Amino acid sequence: MQAFTQVTGLTLPLDRANVDTDAIIPKQYLKSIKRSGFGPFLFDDWRYLDAGDLDIDPATRRPNPEFVLNQPRYKGASVLLARENFGCGSSREHAVWALSDYGFRTVIAPSFADIFFNNSFKTGFLPIVLKDEEIDALFVEAQAEGYRLTVDLPEQTVRTPGGKSFRFDIDPFRKDCLVRGLDEIGLTLQRSEAIRAYEARRKQEAPWLFA
Amino acid sequence: MTNPSAASETPSKTLYDKLWQAHVVAEMGDGAALLYIDRHLVHEVTSPQAFDGLRLNGRKPWRLAANLAVADHNVPTTDRSQGIADPISRTQVDALDSNCDEFGITEFRMSDLRQGIVHVIGPEQGATLPGMTVVCGDSHTSTHGAFGALAFGIGTSEVEHALATQTLVQKKSRSMRVTVHGKVAPGITAKDIVLAIIGRIGTAGGNGSTIEFAGEAIAALSMEGRMTVCNMAIEAGARAGIIAVDQTTIDYVKGRPFAPKGENWDKAVAWWNTLHSDAGAKFDSEVLIEAADIKPQVTWGTSPEMVVPVDGRVPDPAKEADATRRQGMERALHYMGLAANTPINEIRIDKVFIGSCTNSRIEDLRAAAKVVGGKRIASNVKLAMVVPGSGLVKQQAEKEGLDRVFLDAGFEWREPGCSMCLGMNADRLSPGERCASTSNRNFEGRQGQGGRTHLVSPAMAAAAAIAGHFVDIRG
């Protein structure tokens, strides 16, 4: 997994609440059996005026100039600023893969849907929760051309170009995995003995589960 | 001598506490634990990259018998003898077949009578049992919580983790209890109950929580009704919904193919009977809903929380004080092609979809057929389709003659799968089309780009098909 320490990047404000995973990556792209290549389809229905599919070259499609992602000033953005309940809906990890593949490394919002939040950490992508008033302030500041935020995971801060700093919380285990880019499955397999011991005990208590 | 601390030495536990504690393999600090997974359900959309990960790292599934696989999202609901026409969909289903072959995982293939929507077949087969941890790379895994199981959706990385280790690293969530007090009025279904709950607490209301649904109105539900309620816990933001085990649960499970038998059955029932929240158990939050206040529900917008009773009107954003919410409402009305204050029963529909992991079980089909019986779909309804949740549901419905009721009324009677709940197969809405749907999400583009979805119960969908617009089934 890609490690995450510090990212300074152009910040794209997406001023909508309840952005669902169907909006982040529509269903037709979930037919891909790969983990990569979803970036061109990120926010597909909002981003293009015509319909798309896996076998349609995105370069031939008509971008929606109104949509924030298509505005030239946000080209190369790597920090996404969002509203409450970001990532609600389906469990598709493809939503995180699409954000990452596009070039985003982190999303900052007042709240996230649980599965999206969980999935993010598995891909080296950092979801950050800040307070409502901090998010409101960032949305105002992000109106400025070329606005860049710095996300520092070891320090657990989001720093503005003007020098303001907002602290965020993160589970220590997740932080450690992200900072070091650790493979969680490998870590768990180091506990194989504990898993086997649990199974042996559980077989006595609840044999039907192992029938 | 009395011992005043006796009660606190054995504190009352919630059902969630009991399920959690029974599955902890190792504590990891800060409320996180390595949790054992009893049942892993696998489908074709969220698993291919997980199997690739296993291959890449030279890993094997930890415990084969814990897994059960089925293709449901991409399968055609029309004639299957020709296979899958869309080559990309076909590739994904083929990938599941070959992965299951390679790793030795039990799979119900497309031609198997037992094939169906993963959240329908798990319970139908008794592969979902009370007290289990059940995971699947699908958010509607919350469905299985109806059995007093801890069931939640996971992403593909966790699918791989569950396959490789039979565990997941999880953080304990907060506990919320939603009590539906008293009895619902005649004609009010599980779907109306859960939509009313989401309308009350919002799509983020359950974020970070496991919701236990309780109260007389929940206990009165059949297992199929309870599955409908838990299915949509995720639409209230909760990863898991749970309902206490009672005799209804145990009666449903008994005799199913994967259910315990003989001595194991008695032993299982003894444990299952403890799977309820203790009297006096404390929840982090409580919500009380009066069952008698619940009317048939219809969503008007692009989030399941945008819901009103059928005798209501489309709300007016001008009356919303919060700016973000107001903009969200305006955007939803624009997308849905609706004007504020329109009476719900004046909204005309183009298509009807009866199906999905929320409402495709035999009782759902019976309820819809009862409304349809002897009538014809309205002339403005271009397509009305019934998609049973599994091959076995379909077979049972045909045995009862329900297929004839639907066909005679002008409905299409299809093969089982997820179908137009999300339109990964050929079943989808065209831009601007308006659908009365028994599914679970009314997100923009969910049923097809530009499609407009109104979530309702099976009886309400059937009534809308006949009338051509929403009607109050109580009338």
XYZ file of C-alpha atoms in Angstrom:
686
model
C 0.000 0.000 0.000
C 1.129 3.530 -0.810
C 2.390 5.270 2.345
C 0.964 8.625 3.407
C 2.955 11.156 5.367
C 2.590 14.721 4.161
C 0.694 16.073 1.164
C 0.522 19.680 0.013
C -1.892 20.102 -2.828
C -4.291 22.175 -4.804
C -7.645 21.995 -3.041
C -10.900 21.342 -4.887
C -14.107 22.303 -3.065
C -17.097 20.040 -3.819
C -19.937 21.874 -2.141
C -22.596 19.139 -1.879
C -23.753 17.047 1.062
C -24.405 13.279 0.851
C -22.151 12.660 -2.161
C -22.884 8.969 -2.715
C -20.668 6.273 -4.199
C -22.943 5.957 -7.238
C -22.043 9.596 -7.967
C -18.337 9.018 -7.304
C -18.174 6.056 -9.693
C -21.313 4.860 -11.507
C -22.178 1.197 -11.723
C -21.154 0.502 -15.329
C -17.498 0.918 -14.352
C -17.766 -1.661 -11.565
C -17.705 -4.319 -14.261
C -13.972 -3.827 -14.549
C -12.053 -6.596 -12.836
C -9.022 -4.341 -12.325
C -8.096 -2.031 -9.468
C -6.808 0.821 -11.607
C -8.000 3.021 -14.429
C -11.078 4.487 -12.740
C -9.800 8.095 -12.603
C -11.265 9.216 -15.958
C -14.713 8.120 -14.723
C -14.612 9.855 -11.335
C -17.920 11.746 -10.791
C -18.861 10.571 -14.277
C -22.513 11.693 -14.400
C -21.649 15.197 -13.194
C -18.449 15.494 -15.140
C -19.624 14.630 -18.657
C -22.668 15.735 -20.616
C -22.917 12.464 -22.540
C -23.195 8.905 -21.278
C -20.086 6.809 -20.769
C -19.080 3.210 -20.406
C -15.934 1.155 -19.953
C -15.540 0.731 -23.699
C -16.045 4.415 -24.544
C -12.876 6.514 -24.702
C -13.349 9.353 -22.185
C -11.324 11.649 -24.469
C -14.156 11.502 -27.026
C -16.796 12.638 -24.534
C -18.160 16.121 -23.823
C -17.084 17.457 -20.426
C -19.622 19.500 -18.437
C -17.910 22.909 -18.104
C -20.131 23.766 -15.131
C -18.780 20.957 -12.982
C -16.052 22.075 -10.607
C -13.668 19.255 -11.550
C -13.574 20.518 -15.150
C -12.600 24.062 -14.265
C -9.003 24.668 -15.418
C -8.049 26.270 -12.103
C -8.540 22.924 -10.330
C -6.446 20.847 -12.714
C -4.033 18.706 -10.725
C -5.976 18.966 -7.450
C -4.969 16.387 -4.855
C -6.953 17.563 -1.814
C -10.746 17.249 -1.943
C -12.889 19.389 0.322
C -16.377 17.992 0.816
C -19.549 18.246 2.876
C -21.267 15.919 5.337
C -21.847 12.196 4.866
C -19.369 11.922 1.999
C -19.239 8.467 0.391
C -22.649 7.221 1.485
C -24.263 4.303 -0.298
C -22.677 1.168 -1.636
C -19.569 -0.619 -0.363
C -17.692 -0.268 -3.679
C -14.031 0.350 -2.938
C -13.942 1.470 -6.565
C -15.033 4.880 -5.217
C -11.737 5.229 -3.371
C -9.801 3.755 -6.293
C -11.375 6.357 -8.611
C -10.473 9.254 -6.316
C -6.905 7.950 -5.946
C -6.502 7.162 -9.613
C -7.627 10.683 -10.498
C -4.898 12.047 -8.252
C -6.610 12.839 -4.965
C -4.671 11.740 -1.892
C -7.063 12.921 0.796
C -10.625 14.148 1.357
C -11.603 16.526 4.135
C -15.241 16.584 5.285
C -17.331 17.064 8.436
C -18.453 13.407 8.298
C -18.172 10.245 6.205
C -20.224 7.143 5.586
C -18.680 4.246 7.504
C -17.794 1.836 4.705
C -16.222 4.510 2.508
C -14.222 5.740 5.501
C -12.985 2.204 6.207
C -12.160 1.469 2.586
C -10.071 4.623 2.245
C -7.382 3.494 4.654
C -6.830 0.282 2.685
C -5.668 2.206 -0.357
C -3.353 4.796 1.133
C -6.050 7.427 0.847
C -6.701 9.581 3.909
C -10.223 10.682 4.940
C -10.067 13.564 7.423
C -12.891 14.715 9.671
C -12.855 18.362 10.721
C -15.473 20.345 12.616
C -18.365 21.976 10.724
C -17.077 25.493 11.371
C -13.568 24.541 10.213
C -14.985 23.061 7.008
C -17.095 26.192 6.455
C -13.973 28.336 6.865
C -12.007 26.178 4.410
C -14.793 26.403 1.809
C -14.583 30.199 2.028
C -10.780 30.257 1.788
C -10.725 27.726 -1.067
C -12.398 30.299 -3.313
C -8.917 31.809 -3.710
C -7.121 30.853 -6.938
C -4.377 28.257 -6.423
C -5.435 27.497 -2.848
C -3.273 24.710 -1.427
C -3.711 22.873 1.853
C -1.052 20.840 3.603
C -2.097 17.613 5.259
C 0.426 16.278 7.738
C -0.470 12.800 8.961
C 2.292 12.330 11.560
C 1.325 15.712 13.057
C -2.414 15.099 12.450
C -2.958 18.598 11.124
C -4.420 20.389 8.134
C -2.539 23.645 7.540
C -3.801 26.552 5.460
C -1.550 28.741 3.309
C -2.230 31.552 5.798
C -0.709 29.477 8.601
C -3.879 28.305 10.357
C -3.713 24.733 11.588
C -6.600 22.360 12.296
C -5.993 19.170 14.216
C -7.759 15.921 13.294
C -8.170 12.592 15.071
C -7.168 9.245 13.646
C -7.115 5.744 15.046
C -3.465 4.957 16.004
C -3.452 1.572 14.241
C -4.733 3.075 11.011
C -2.282 5.934 11.283
C 0.607 3.547 11.718
C -0.471 1.403 8.735
C -0.830 4.490 6.529
C 2.386 6.205 7.544
C 4.359 3.000 6.980
C 2.298 1.749 4.037
C 1.782 -1.615 5.755
C -0.051 -4.611 4.313
C -2.825 -5.282 6.814
C -3.309 -8.904 5.748
C 0.369 -9.606 6.406
C 0.015 -8.070 9.865
C -3.049 -10.138 10.667
C -1.401 -13.334 9.491
C 1.262 -12.720 12.142
C -1.603 -13.483 14.549
C -2.410 -16.842 12.948
C -1.923 -18.635 16.271
C -4.553 -16.459 17.945
C -6.978 -17.129 15.100
C -6.417 -20.884 15.377
C -6.838 -20.754 19.157
C -10.111 -18.853 18.730
C -11.348 -21.444 16.227
C -10.454 -24.336 18.526
C -12.365 -22.777 21.420
C -15.308 -21.773 19.246
C -15.587 -25.298 17.834
C -16.314 -26.521 21.355
C -18.872 -23.792 22.096
C -20.563 -23.620 18.701
C -19.741 -26.750 16.700
C -22.499 -26.062 14.142
C -20.478 -23.142 12.809
C -17.770 -25.547 11.686
C -19.971 -28.434 10.553
C -24.685 -8.067 54.104
C -25.788 -6.878 50.719
C -23.555 -6.460 47.799
C -24.491 -3.202 46.088
C -21.985 -3.731 43.317
C -23.401 -7.098 42.225
C -25.395 -5.563 39.394
C -22.410 -3.690 38.021
C -20.233 -6.804 38.111
C -22.445 -8.357 35.439
C -23.517 -5.298 33.512
C -26.446 -5.550 31.172
C -25.304 -6.064 27.613
C -26.768 -4.994 24.341
C -27.234 -7.596 21.639
C -24.414 -5.872 19.771
C -22.097 -6.245 22.807
C -22.854 -9.974 22.937
C -22.219 -10.506 19.231
C -19.036 -8.466 19.356
C -17.620 -10.239 22.396
C -18.359 -13.698 20.979
C -16.152 -12.936 17.978
C -13.114 -11.162 19.386
C -9.942 -13.025 18.406
C -7.622 -10.386 19.834
C -8.012 -6.931 21.314
C -5.968 -4.340 19.438
C -6.404 -1.319 21.679
C -8.500 1.840 21.337
C -11.708 -0.194 20.961
C -10.393 -2.054 17.913
C -10.323 -5.826 17.706
C -9.530 -8.618 15.343
C -12.997 -10.038 14.782
C -13.677 -13.591 13.600
C -15.907 -13.913 10.528
C -18.263 -16.895 10.483
C -19.799 -16.397 7.056
C -18.420 -14.650 4.013
C -20.773 -14.177 1.072
C -19.091 -13.416 -2.232
C -20.425 -11.911 -5.465
C -18.872 -11.077 -8.797
C -18.547 -7.277 -8.594
C -16.414 -6.726 -5.490
C -14.372 -9.933 -5.470
C -12.177 -10.225 -8.620
C -9.503 -7.811 -7.337
C -9.523 -9.610 -3.964
C -8.842 -12.975 -5.603
C -6.090 -11.300 -7.650
C -4.583 -10.075 -4.375
C -4.539 -13.624 -3.000
C -2.800 -14.901 -6.123
C -0.319 -12.044 -6.136
C 0.735 -12.830 -2.564
C 0.538 -16.608 -2.836
C -2.257 -16.808 -0.260
C -5.183 -19.222 0.062
C -8.605 -18.802 1.682
C -8.310 -19.481 5.416
C -11.464 -21.601 5.780
C -13.174 -22.588 2.545
C -16.455 -23.704 4.118
C -17.077 -20.217 5.504
C -17.538 -18.838 1.980
C -20.533 -19.001 -0.325
C -20.512 -17.314 -3.724
C -23.138 -16.307 -6.260
C -23.303 -13.970 -9.248
C -26.232 -11.572 -8.946
C -25.427 -8.014 -10.114
C -24.580 -8.716 -13.770
C -26.860 -11.627 -14.551
C -29.548 -11.177 -17.196
C -33.158 -11.459 -16.018
C -34.383 -12.608 -19.419
C -33.641 -15.890 -21.172
C -30.407 -17.273 -19.792
C -29.916 -20.107 -22.212
C -27.851 -17.751 -24.398
C -25.578 -16.701 -21.530
C -24.729 -13.024 -20.929
C -24.817 -10.814 -24.025
C -22.725 -7.922 -22.634
C -19.097 -9.111 -22.941
C -17.894 -6.979 -20.003
C -20.581 -8.361 -17.680
C -19.812 -11.849 -18.940
C -16.122 -11.427 -18.148
C -16.942 -10.496 -14.569
C -19.245 -13.471 -14.011
C -16.721 -15.779 -15.693
C -14.055 -14.403 -13.353
C -16.158 -15.372 -10.324
C -16.724 -18.866 -11.720
C -13.036 -19.445 -12.387
C -11.928 -17.932 -9.072
C -14.342 -20.189 -7.179
C -13.096 -23.180 -9.171
C -9.466 -22.311 -8.593
C -9.788 -21.731 -4.848
C -12.481 -24.368 -4.162
C -15.276 -22.045 -3.012
C -18.910 -23.207 -3.167
C -20.779 -21.209 -5.781
C -24.339 -21.268 -7.053
C -23.902 -20.800 -10.790
C -26.271 -18.864 -12.997
C -28.058 -22.036 -14.097
C -28.536 -23.300 -10.521
C -32.099 -23.092 -9.148
C -30.613 -21.765 -5.900
C -28.982 -18.782 -7.656
C -30.311 -15.377 -6.665
C -29.492 -12.130 -4.907
C -26.792 -12.821 -2.350
C -28.866 -11.321 0.492
C -31.842 -13.454 -0.439
C -30.048 -16.761 -0.830
C -27.961 -16.551 2.377
C -31.019 -16.642 4.644
C -32.954 -18.904 2.272
C -30.230 -21.554 2.489
C -29.692 -21.176 6.238
C -26.177 -19.982 5.425
C -27.065 -16.972 7.552
C -27.617 -18.033 11.154
C -28.319 -16.184 14.387
C -25.222 -15.131 16.288
C -22.951 -15.236 13.251
C -20.710 -12.524 11.942
C -21.666 -12.208 8.272
C -19.758 -10.078 5.777
C -19.989 -9.503 2.054
C -18.550 -6.970 -0.354
C -21.917 -5.309 -0.535
C -23.418 -2.608 1.654
C -26.781 -4.363 1.929
C -25.176 -7.121 3.980
C -26.933 -5.360 6.858
C -29.952 -7.458 5.741
C -28.663 -10.482 7.638
C -28.844 -8.606 10.953
C -32.529 -9.578 10.946
C -31.344 -12.917 12.344
C -29.577 -11.476 15.359
C -26.336 -11.730 13.383
C -23.658 -9.055 13.201
C -23.653 -8.426 9.470
C -22.031 -5.605 7.550
C -20.794 -4.632 4.121
C -17.094 -4.394 3.304
C -14.914 -3.159 0.478
C -12.724 -5.272 -1.758
C -9.595 -4.971 0.428
C -11.597 -6.366 3.336
C -13.017 -9.095 1.084
C -9.416 -10.147 0.504
C -8.640 -9.839 4.215
C -11.665 -11.976 5.156
C -10.736 -14.584 2.557
C -7.112 -14.753 3.659
C -7.515 -14.595 7.434
C -11.193 -15.311 8.316
C -11.016 -12.116 10.366
C -11.344 -8.360 10.010
C -9.839 -5.548 12.037
C -12.852 -3.632 13.283
C -13.518 -0.798 15.641
C -16.517 -1.194 17.889
C -19.290 1.113 16.795
C -21.688 3.125 18.899
C -25.023 1.550 19.717
C -28.358 3.015 18.752
C -31.779 1.567 19.458
C -34.751 2.460 17.311
C -37.933 1.355 19.028
C -41.081 1.206 16.932
C -43.721 1.321 19.612
C -47.195 -0.198 19.221
C -48.849 -1.678 16.164
C -48.786 -0.394 12.607
C -52.060 0.352 10.840
C -53.396 -2.177 8.290
C -51.556 -1.956 4.963
C -48.328 -0.617 6.502
C -45.330 -2.775 5.621
C -41.755 -3.226 6.790
C -40.668 -0.952 3.923
C -42.857 1.873 5.200
C -41.475 1.393 8.705
C -37.857 1.618 7.615
C -38.436 4.530 5.215
C -40.200 6.382 8.037
C -37.209 5.690 10.308
C -34.780 7.024 7.668
C -37.024 10.043 7.154
C -36.754 10.725 10.863
C -33.053 10.164 11.563
C -31.651 10.979 8.115
C -29.200 9.137 5.857
C -26.339 9.999 8.186
C -28.354 9.442 11.382
C -26.826 6.048 12.012
C -23.248 6.855 10.943
C -20.794 5.147 13.257
C -23.555 3.122 14.897
C -25.080 -0.309 14.851
C -28.835 0.103 15.012
C -30.912 -2.370 16.971
C -34.512 -2.287 15.783
C -36.878 -3.095 18.606
C -40.449 -2.684 19.796
C -43.784 -4.344 19.239
C -44.036 -3.383 15.556
C -40.637 -4.945 14.797
C -41.330 -8.105 16.810
C -44.605 -8.479 14.899
C -42.777 -8.606 11.558
C -42.062 -11.850 9.738
C -38.393 -12.692 9.059
C -38.815 -11.337 5.549
C -40.146 -8.043 6.927
C -37.260 -7.878 9.386
C -34.815 -8.410 6.520
C -36.388 -5.455 4.681
C -35.875 -3.251 7.746
C -32.266 -4.322 8.392
C -31.483 -4.151 4.661
C -32.049 -0.411 4.731
C -30.137 0.245 7.976
C -27.283 1.197 5.648
C -29.501 3.900 4.082
C -29.719 5.393 7.556
C -25.903 5.410 7.626
C -25.557 2.403 9.937
C -23.241 -0.287 8.713
C -25.242 -2.877 10.609
C -28.824 -3.259 11.773
C -29.820 -6.011 14.175
C -32.990 -7.509 15.592
C -33.182 -9.806 18.627
C -33.657 -13.519 18.088
C -37.114 -14.842 18.982
C -39.267 -17.834 18.073
C -40.010 -16.274 14.659
C -36.273 -16.340 13.906
C -35.770 -19.897 15.068
C -38.834 -21.206 13.214
C -37.566 -19.612 9.989
C -34.105 -21.135 10.244
C -35.211 -24.669 11.138
C -34.736 -27.245 8.389
C -32.867 -25.022 5.935
C -30.021 -26.755 4.044
C -27.110 -25.085 5.877
C -28.851 -24.938 9.284
C -27.593 -27.135 12.142
C -29.280 -30.484 12.689
C -29.831 -32.913 15.587
C -27.773 -32.299 18.708
C -26.138 -29.268 17.141
C -29.564 -27.750 16.542
C -30.495 -27.941 20.234
C -27.155 -26.535 21.261
C -27.498 -23.706 18.746
C -31.033 -22.818 19.826
C -29.926 -22.643 23.461
C -27.347 -19.990 22.533
C -29.576 -18.188 20.052
C -32.192 -17.712 22.785
C -29.706 -15.497 24.642
C -29.282 -13.183 21.643
C -31.219 -10.136 22.740
C -30.325 -6.987 24.620
C -30.569 -7.458 28.377
C -33.154 -5.479 30.304
C -31.479 -2.278 31.387
C -28.818 -2.402 28.646
C -27.590 1.085 27.820
C -27.476 2.444 24.283
C -25.488 5.459 23.153
C -28.630 6.836 21.552
C -32.314 5.960 21.466
C -35.038 6.855 18.968
C -38.706 6.214 19.588
C -41.213 6.005 16.771
C -44.954 5.518 17.166
C -46.042 2.770 14.783
C -49.551 4.183 14.505
C -48.166 7.388 12.955
C -46.545 5.553 10.010
C -48.311 5.934 6.651
C -47.339 4.410 3.276
C -44.064 6.102 2.306
C -42.855 7.467 -1.046
C -39.467 9.081 -1.648
C -39.541 12.282 -3.694
C -35.813 13.088 -4.018
C -32.374 11.628 -4.580
C -31.600 10.405 -1.073
C -33.664 7.871 0.916
C -34.183 10.501 3.634
C -36.149 12.565 1.123
C -39.362 10.735 1.898
C -42.953 11.713 2.686
C -46.247 9.897 3.297
C -48.289 9.142 0.183
C -50.945 11.658 1.265
C -48.278 14.374 1.506
C -46.710 16.784 -0.951
C -43.266 17.318 -2.400
C -41.593 19.632 0.122
C -40.716 23.238 -0.612
C -36.999 24.116 -0.387
C -37.955 27.739 0.316
C -39.038 26.589 3.771
C -35.625 25.010 4.543
C -33.438 27.292 6.649
C -30.111 25.450 6.224
C -28.369 26.549 3.005
C -26.595 23.253 2.179
C -29.814 21.303 2.742
C -31.844 23.805 0.721
C -29.446 23.532 -2.226
C -29.575 19.751 -1.931
C -33.384 19.850 -2.098
C -33.367 22.213 -5.079
C -30.893 20.013 -6.914
C -32.994 16.924 -6.124
C -36.209 18.542 -7.394
C -34.458 19.627 -10.564
C -33.067 16.133 -11.136
C -36.406 14.507 -10.342
C -38.345 16.924 -12.584
C -40.732 17.793 -9.771
C -42.205 21.065 -8.537
C -42.372 21.874 -4.843
C -45.782 21.261 -3.230
C -46.932 18.717 -5.850
C -49.254 16.170 -4.201
C -47.486 12.778 -4.204
C -50.560 11.026 -5.597
C -50.415 13.220 -8.721
C -46.936 11.992 -9.696
C -47.262 9.823 -12.806
C -44.805 7.014 -13.474
C -43.281 5.375 -16.553
C -41.904 2.148 -15.121
C -42.355 -0.166 -12.159
C -39.679 -2.369 -10.628
C -40.614 -4.985 -8.041
C -37.469 -6.705 -6.852
C -34.051 -6.143 -5.162
C -32.521 -7.442 -1.936
C -34.975 -5.182 -0.098
C -38.231 -6.531 -1.529
C -38.026 -9.614 -3.755
C -38.981 -12.395 -1.373
C -42.128 -14.496 -1.590
C -44.148 -12.358 0.837
C -43.263 -9.252 -1.189
C -44.490 -10.912 -4.373
C -47.670 -12.098 -2.656
C -48.383 -8.580 -1.375
C -47.880 -7.098 -4.831
C -49.943 -9.836 -6.528
C -52.810 -9.234 -4.128
C -53.015 -5.604 -5.254
C -52.623 -6.490 -8.930
C -55.087 -9.421 -8.985
C -57.413 -9.198 -12.005
C -56.394 -5.661 -13.043
C -54.230 -4.251 -15.867
C -51.287 -1.910 -15.697
C -52.104 1.680 -16.704
C -51.531 2.734 -20.319
C -48.835 5.253 -19.382
C -46.733 2.544 -17.724
C -44.199 1.478 -20.374
C -42.730 -1.389 -18.391
C -43.639 -3.098 -15.153
C -41.356 -5.915 -14.117
C -41.187 -8.411 -11.292
C -37.751 -9.858 -10.550
C -37.847 -12.590 -7.887
C -34.954 -12.634 -5.423
C -33.887 -16.193 -6.179
C -34.682 -19.187 -8.331
C -36.415 -20.767 -5.346
C -38.560 -17.678 -4.729
C -39.489 -17.739 -8.414
C -40.381 -21.418 -8.247
C -42.542 -20.906 -5.161
C -44.320 -17.937 -6.733
C -45.070 -19.981 -9.854
C -46.393 -22.795 -7.703
C -48.826 -20.275 -6.186
C -49.781 -18.895 -9.615
C -48.399 -15.421 -8.871
C -46.580 -15.323 -12.214
C -49.960 -15.614 -13.996
C -51.403 -12.778 -11.914
C -48.534 -10.502 -12.931
C -48.390 -11.626 -16.559
C -52.162 -11.249 -17.000
C -51.910 -7.699 -15.677
C -49.188 -6.821 -18.189
C -46.126 -7.207 -15.961
C -42.988 -8.948 -17.132
C -41.942 -11.971 -15.064
C -38.165 -12.257 -14.956
C -35.262 -14.424 -13.830
C -33.653 -13.659 -10.422
C -30.927 -11.070 -9.810
C -30.240 -7.499 -8.686
C -31.582 -6.203 -11.991
C -32.851 -2.630 -12.113
C -32.004 -1.845 -8.495
C -28.718 -0.639 -9.934
C -28.854 -1.520 -13.610
C -25.550 -3.310 -13.969
C -27.270 -5.734 -16.304
C -29.482 -4.686 -19.231
C -32.389 -3.587 -16.997
C -32.287 0.161 -16.534
C -34.170 3.430 -16.815
C -33.657 5.794 -19.733
C -32.964 9.475 -19.030
C -36.028 11.217 -17.582
C -37.993 8.029 -16.941
C -39.785 7.870 -13.620
C -39.971 4.584 -11.733
C -41.899 3.260 -8.764
C -39.313 0.935 -7.308
C -39.212 -1.445 -4.362
C -35.418 -1.115 -4.197
C -33.332 0.778 -1.665
C -31.579 3.733 -3.303
C -32.971 6.709 -5.184
C -29.558 8.244 -5.877
C -29.017 10.170 -9.111
C -28.443 7.711 -11.939
C -28.829 4.684 -9.694
C -31.320 2.878 -11.959
C -29.845 4.327 -15.143
C -28.345 7.672 -16.088
C -30.987 10.397 -15.761
C -33.528 7.905 -14.347
C -35.843 9.051 -11.562
C -36.513 6.635 -8.732
C -39.267 6.696 -6.141
C -38.830 4.109 -3.393
C -41.987 2.384 -2.182
C -43.243 -0.923 -0.778
C -44.236 -3.789 -3.113
C -47.957 -3.141 -2.568
C -47.491 0.574 -3.306
C -45.464 -0.201 -6.441
C -48.154 -2.598 -7.657
C -50.884 -0.041 -6.967
C -48.912 2.622 -8.859
C -48.549 0.244 -11.812
C -52.329 -0.165 -11.986
C -53.194 3.510 -11.462
C -50.286 4.980 -13.459
C -49.479 7.271 -10.538
C -48.908 6.898 -6.807
C -52.001 5.989 -4.824
C -52.704 5.382 -1.180
C -53.212 1.628 -0.863
C -55.220 2.233 2.278
C -57.899 4.027 0.227
